[in-house]
GROMACS .gro file of C-alpha atoms in nm:
model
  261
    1UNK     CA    1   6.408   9.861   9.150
    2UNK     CA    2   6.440  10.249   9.103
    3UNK     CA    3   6.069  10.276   9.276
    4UNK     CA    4   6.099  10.014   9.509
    5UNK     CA    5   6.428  10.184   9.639
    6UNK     CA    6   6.260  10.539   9.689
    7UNK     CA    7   5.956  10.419   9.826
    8UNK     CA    8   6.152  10.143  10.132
    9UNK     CA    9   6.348  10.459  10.197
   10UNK     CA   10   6.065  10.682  10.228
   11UNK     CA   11   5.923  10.437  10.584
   12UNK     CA   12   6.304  10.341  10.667
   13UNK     CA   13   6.443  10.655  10.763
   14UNK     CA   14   6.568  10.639  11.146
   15UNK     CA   15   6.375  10.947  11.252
   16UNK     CA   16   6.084  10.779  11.045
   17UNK     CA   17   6.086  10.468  11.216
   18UNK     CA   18   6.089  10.624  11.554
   19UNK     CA   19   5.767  10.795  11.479
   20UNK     CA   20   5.640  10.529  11.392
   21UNK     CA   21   5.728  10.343  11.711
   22UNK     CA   22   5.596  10.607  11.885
   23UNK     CA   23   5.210  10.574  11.660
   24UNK     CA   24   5.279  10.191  11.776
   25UNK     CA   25   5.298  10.267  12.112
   26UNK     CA   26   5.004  10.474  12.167
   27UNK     CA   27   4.809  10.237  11.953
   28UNK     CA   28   4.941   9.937  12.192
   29UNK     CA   29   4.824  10.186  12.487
   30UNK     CA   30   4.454  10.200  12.376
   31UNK     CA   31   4.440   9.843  12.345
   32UNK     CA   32   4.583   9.790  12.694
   33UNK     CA   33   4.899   9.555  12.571
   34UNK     CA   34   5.096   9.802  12.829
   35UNK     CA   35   5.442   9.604  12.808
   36UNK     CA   36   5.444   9.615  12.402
   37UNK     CA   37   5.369   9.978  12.419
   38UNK     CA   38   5.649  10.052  12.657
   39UNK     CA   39   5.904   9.897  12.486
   40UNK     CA   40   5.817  10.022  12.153
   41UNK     CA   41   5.821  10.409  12.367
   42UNK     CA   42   6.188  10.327  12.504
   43UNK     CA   43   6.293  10.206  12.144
   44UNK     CA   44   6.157  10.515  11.974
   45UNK     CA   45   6.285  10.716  12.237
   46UNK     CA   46   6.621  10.591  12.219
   47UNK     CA   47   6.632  10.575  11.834
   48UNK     CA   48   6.519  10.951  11.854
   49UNK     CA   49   6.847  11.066  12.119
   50UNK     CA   50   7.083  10.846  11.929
   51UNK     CA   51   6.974  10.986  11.581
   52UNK     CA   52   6.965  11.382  11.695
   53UNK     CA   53   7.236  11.348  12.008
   54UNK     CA   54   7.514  11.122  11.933
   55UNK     CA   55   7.776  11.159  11.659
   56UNK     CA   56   7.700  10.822  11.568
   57UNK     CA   57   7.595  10.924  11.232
   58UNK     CA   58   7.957  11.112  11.166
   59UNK     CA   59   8.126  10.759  11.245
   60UNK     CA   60   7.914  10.636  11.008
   61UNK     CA   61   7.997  10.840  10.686
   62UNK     CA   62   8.354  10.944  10.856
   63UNK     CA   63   8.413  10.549  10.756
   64UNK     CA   64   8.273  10.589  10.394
   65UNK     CA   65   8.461  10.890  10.349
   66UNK     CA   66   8.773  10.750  10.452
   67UNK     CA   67   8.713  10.442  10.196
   68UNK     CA   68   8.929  10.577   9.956
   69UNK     CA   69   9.178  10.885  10.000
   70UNK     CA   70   9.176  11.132   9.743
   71UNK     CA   71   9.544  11.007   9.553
   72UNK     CA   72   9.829  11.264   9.426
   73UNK     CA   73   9.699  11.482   9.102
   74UNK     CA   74   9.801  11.220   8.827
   75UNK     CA   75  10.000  11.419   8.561
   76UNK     CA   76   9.739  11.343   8.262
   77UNK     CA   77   9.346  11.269   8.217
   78UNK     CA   78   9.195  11.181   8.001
   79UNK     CA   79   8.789  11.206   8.126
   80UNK     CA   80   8.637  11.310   8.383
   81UNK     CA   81   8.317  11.184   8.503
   82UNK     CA   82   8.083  11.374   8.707
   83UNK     CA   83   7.798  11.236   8.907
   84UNK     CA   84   7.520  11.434   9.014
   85UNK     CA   85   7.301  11.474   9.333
   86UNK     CA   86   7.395  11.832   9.452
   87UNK     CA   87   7.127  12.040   9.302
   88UNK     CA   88   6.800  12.169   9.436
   89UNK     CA   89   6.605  12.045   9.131
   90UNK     CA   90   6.247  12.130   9.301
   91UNK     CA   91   6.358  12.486   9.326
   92UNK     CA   92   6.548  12.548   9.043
   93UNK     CA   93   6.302  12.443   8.791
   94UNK     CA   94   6.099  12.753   8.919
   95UNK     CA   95   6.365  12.976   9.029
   96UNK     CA   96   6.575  12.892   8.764
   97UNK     CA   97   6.958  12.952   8.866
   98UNK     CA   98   7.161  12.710   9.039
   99UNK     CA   99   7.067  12.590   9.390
  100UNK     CA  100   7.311  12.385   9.506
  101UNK     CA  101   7.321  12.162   9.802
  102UNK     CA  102   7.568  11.986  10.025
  103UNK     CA  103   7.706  11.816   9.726
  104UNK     CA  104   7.779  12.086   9.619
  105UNK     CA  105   8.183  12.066   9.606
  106UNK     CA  106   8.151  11.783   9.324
  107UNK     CA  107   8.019  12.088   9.073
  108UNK     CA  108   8.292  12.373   9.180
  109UNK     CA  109   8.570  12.066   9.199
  110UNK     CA  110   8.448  11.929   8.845
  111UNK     CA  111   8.515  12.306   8.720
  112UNK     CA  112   8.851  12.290   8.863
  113UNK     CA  113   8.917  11.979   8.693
  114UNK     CA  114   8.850  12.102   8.383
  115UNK     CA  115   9.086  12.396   8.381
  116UNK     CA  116   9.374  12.186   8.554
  117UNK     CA  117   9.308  11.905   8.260
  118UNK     CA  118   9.258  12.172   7.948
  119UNK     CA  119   9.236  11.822   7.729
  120UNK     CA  120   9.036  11.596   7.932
  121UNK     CA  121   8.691  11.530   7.823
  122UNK     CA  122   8.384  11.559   8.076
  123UNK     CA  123   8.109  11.315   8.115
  124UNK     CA  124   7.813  11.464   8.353
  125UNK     CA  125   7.551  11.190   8.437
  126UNK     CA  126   7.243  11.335   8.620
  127UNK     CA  127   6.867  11.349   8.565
  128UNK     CA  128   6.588  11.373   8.765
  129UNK     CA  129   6.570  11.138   9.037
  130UNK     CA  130   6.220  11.233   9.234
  131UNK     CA  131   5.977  10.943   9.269
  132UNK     CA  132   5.721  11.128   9.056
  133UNK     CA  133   5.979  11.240   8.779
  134UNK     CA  134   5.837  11.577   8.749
  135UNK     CA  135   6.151  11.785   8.853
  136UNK     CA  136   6.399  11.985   8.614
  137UNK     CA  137   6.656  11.735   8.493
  138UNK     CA  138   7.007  11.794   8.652
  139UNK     CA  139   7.216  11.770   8.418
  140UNK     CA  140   7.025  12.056   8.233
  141UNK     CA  141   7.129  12.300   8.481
  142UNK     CA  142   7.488  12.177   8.490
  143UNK     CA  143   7.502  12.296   8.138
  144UNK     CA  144   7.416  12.595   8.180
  145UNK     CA  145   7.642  12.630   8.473
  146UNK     CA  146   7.922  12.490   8.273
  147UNK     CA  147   7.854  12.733   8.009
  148UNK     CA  148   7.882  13.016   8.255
  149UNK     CA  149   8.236  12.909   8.342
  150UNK     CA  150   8.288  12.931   7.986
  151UNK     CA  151   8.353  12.528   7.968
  152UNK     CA  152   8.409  12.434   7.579
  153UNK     CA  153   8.028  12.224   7.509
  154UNK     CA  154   8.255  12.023   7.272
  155UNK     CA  155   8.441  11.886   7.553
  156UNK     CA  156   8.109  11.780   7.747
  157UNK     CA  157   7.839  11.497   7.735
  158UNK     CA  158   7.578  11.483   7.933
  159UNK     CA  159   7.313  11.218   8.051
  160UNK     CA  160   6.996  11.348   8.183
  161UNK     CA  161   6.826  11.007   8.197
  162UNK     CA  162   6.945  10.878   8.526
  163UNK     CA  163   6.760  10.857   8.788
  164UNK     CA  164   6.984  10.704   9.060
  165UNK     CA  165   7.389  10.539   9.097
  166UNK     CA  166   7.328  10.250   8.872
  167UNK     CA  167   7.163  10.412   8.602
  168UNK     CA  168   7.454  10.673   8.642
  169UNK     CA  169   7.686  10.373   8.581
  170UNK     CA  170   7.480  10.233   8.320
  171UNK     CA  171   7.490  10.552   8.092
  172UNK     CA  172   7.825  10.692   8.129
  173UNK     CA  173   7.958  10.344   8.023
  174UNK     CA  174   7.766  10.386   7.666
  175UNK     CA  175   7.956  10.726   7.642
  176UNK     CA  176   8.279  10.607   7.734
  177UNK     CA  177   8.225  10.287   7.466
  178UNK     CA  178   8.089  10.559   7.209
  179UNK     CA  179   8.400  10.765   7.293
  180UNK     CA  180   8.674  10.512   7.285
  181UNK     CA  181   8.767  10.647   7.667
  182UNK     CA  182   8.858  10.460   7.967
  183UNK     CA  183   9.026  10.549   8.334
  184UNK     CA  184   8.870  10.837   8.435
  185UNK     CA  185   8.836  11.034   8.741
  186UNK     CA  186   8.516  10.974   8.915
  187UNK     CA  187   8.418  11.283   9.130
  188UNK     CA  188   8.160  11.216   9.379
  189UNK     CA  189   8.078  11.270   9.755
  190UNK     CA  190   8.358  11.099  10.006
  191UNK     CA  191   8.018  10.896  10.144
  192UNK     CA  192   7.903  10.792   9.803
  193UNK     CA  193   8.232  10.697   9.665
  194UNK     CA  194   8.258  10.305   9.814
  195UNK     CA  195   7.911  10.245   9.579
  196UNK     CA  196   7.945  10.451   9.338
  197UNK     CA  197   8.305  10.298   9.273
  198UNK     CA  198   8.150   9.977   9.346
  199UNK     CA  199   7.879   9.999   9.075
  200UNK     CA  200   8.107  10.142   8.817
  201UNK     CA  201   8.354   9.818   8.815
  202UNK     CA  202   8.160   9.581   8.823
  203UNK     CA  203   8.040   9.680   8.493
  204UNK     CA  204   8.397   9.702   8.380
  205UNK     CA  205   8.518  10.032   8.394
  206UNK     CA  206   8.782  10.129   8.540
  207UNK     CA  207   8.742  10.455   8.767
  208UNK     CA  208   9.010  10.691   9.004
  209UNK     CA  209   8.838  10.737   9.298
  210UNK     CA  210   8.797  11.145   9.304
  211UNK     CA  211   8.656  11.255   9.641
  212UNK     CA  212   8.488  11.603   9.618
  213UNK     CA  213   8.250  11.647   9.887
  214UNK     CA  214   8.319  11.534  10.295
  215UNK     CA  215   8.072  11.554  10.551
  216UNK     CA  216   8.315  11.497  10.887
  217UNK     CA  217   8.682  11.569  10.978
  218UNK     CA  218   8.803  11.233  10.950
  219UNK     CA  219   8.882  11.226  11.314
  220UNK     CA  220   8.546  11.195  11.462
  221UNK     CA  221   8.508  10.995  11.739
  222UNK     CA  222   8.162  10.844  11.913
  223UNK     CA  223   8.058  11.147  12.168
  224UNK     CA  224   7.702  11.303  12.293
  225UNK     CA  225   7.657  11.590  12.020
  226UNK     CA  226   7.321  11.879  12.147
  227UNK     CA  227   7.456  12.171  11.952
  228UNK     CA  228   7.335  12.047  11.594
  229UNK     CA  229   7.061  11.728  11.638
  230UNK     CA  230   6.928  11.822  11.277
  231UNK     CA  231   7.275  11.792  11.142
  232UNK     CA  232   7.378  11.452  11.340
  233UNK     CA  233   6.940  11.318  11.210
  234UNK     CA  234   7.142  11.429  10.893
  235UNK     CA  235   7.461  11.244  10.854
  236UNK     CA  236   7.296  10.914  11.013
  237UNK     CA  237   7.018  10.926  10.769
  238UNK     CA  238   7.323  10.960  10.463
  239UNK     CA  239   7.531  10.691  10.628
  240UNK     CA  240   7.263  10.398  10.656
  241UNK     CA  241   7.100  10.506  10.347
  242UNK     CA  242   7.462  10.451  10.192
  243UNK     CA  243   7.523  10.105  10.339
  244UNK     CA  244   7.206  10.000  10.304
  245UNK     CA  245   7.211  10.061   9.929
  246UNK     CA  246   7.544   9.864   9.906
  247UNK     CA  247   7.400   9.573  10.059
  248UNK     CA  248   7.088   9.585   9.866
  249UNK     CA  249   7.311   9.623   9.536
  250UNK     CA  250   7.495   9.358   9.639
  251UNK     CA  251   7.200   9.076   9.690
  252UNK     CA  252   7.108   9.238   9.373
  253UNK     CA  253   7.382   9.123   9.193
  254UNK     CA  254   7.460   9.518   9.111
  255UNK     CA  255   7.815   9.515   9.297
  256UNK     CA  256   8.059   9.242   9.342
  257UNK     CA  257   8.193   9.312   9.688
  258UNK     CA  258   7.989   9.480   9.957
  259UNK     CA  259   8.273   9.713  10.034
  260UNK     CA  260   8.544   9.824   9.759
  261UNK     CA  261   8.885   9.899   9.784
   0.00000   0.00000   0.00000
């Protein structure tokens, strides 16, 4: 499912699909079939504005994000699981250092975690999830990052074999069996949370949500939006992705509810 995933993405992308409406239309053009063409133009067209010029895409993710509030500091934990996604693995396997994306905040939060909870052990679940597989593994780096904060090893494991949410789930739940642990904080992005929290309890364990990473205010509301189209492309892009994974897991038989509480 891991390939089929990357690959449907790859030609499902909005911007994607609007190109290719556009390749349809001029392909309808040379063969004279004038209405198709100039329908598939306005839809590509329109696809195109709404992706780059609307804040649709902010609604989208503002209402993953929103899923579930980060609650009040609990007063013990236990573990702490980290999922990955916010590292520039292309680049960092030759650049070596730590590139870090968007996603960023789940790394610097994670560290933050671990000095608030001295005692709590860390589970870091990240590998290299490229469709060829040829990419540093993330959860390499994050040691060495976690060593640089000075981060006692002894308190981390780490799984550089996923490639992808589920496999995250799949992994960290042989640690937490191996380690007799159990109601952890799961620190993710605010628009990965609902599946990610979604995947993990359906295969039993039992997670607090731990937002680390949001994308929009929270207060967004549907408006025209020309002063950052690659950014609004952006955020669309992460919110369909997102629900279209759900919905996928779900017909999969991966989740149990096609939107968590």
């Amino acid at each position: 499912m891991f390939f089929f995933a990357k690959v449907f993405w790859l030609t499902s992308q909005p911007v994607t699909i609007g190109f290719l409406l556009i390749a349809l239309s001029v392909a309808l053009m040379i063969f004279r079939i004038r209405r198709l063409a100039i329908a598939a133009g306005l839809l590509s067209l329109t696809l195109i504005f709404v992706s780059f010029y609307t804040t649709s895409g902010a609604l989208i993710v503002q209402e993953l994000e929103d899923r579930f509030p980060r609650p009040a500091a609990p007063a013990n934990v236990a573990c702490i699981v980290l999922l990955g996604g916010g590292i520039a693995t292309k680049v960092d396997g030759v650049r070596g250092g730590y590139n870090l994306d968007d996603a960023a905040d789940r790394y610097i939060e994670t560290v933050r975690l671990a000095g608030v909870y001295p005692n709590a052990r860390i589970i870091m679940s990240g590998g290299d999830g490229s469709l060829t597989g040829g990419y540093v593994k993330e959860a390499d780096i994050i040691r060495r990052m976690f060593d640089d904060f000075h981060i006692d090893p002894a308190r981390v494991e780490y799984d550089a074999e996923s490639r992808d949410t589920y496999e995250n789930a799949i992994n960290t739940r042989v640690i937490l069996q191996r380690l007799n642990l159990d109601h952890c904080l799961l620190v993710t992005s605010g628009f990965h949370m609902p599946r990610a929290v979604a995947i993990f309890r359906n295969l039993g364990m039992d997670v607090t949500p731990w937002v680390a990473d949001y994308r929009t205010t929270g207060k967004q509301g549907l408006t025209l939006s020309a002063g950052h189209p690659i950014d609004n492309a952006d955020l669309l892009t992460t919110g369909l992705r997102e629900w279209i994974g759900i919905v996928a897991y779900y017909f999969a038989g991966r989740v149990s509810t096609l939107y968590p509480q």
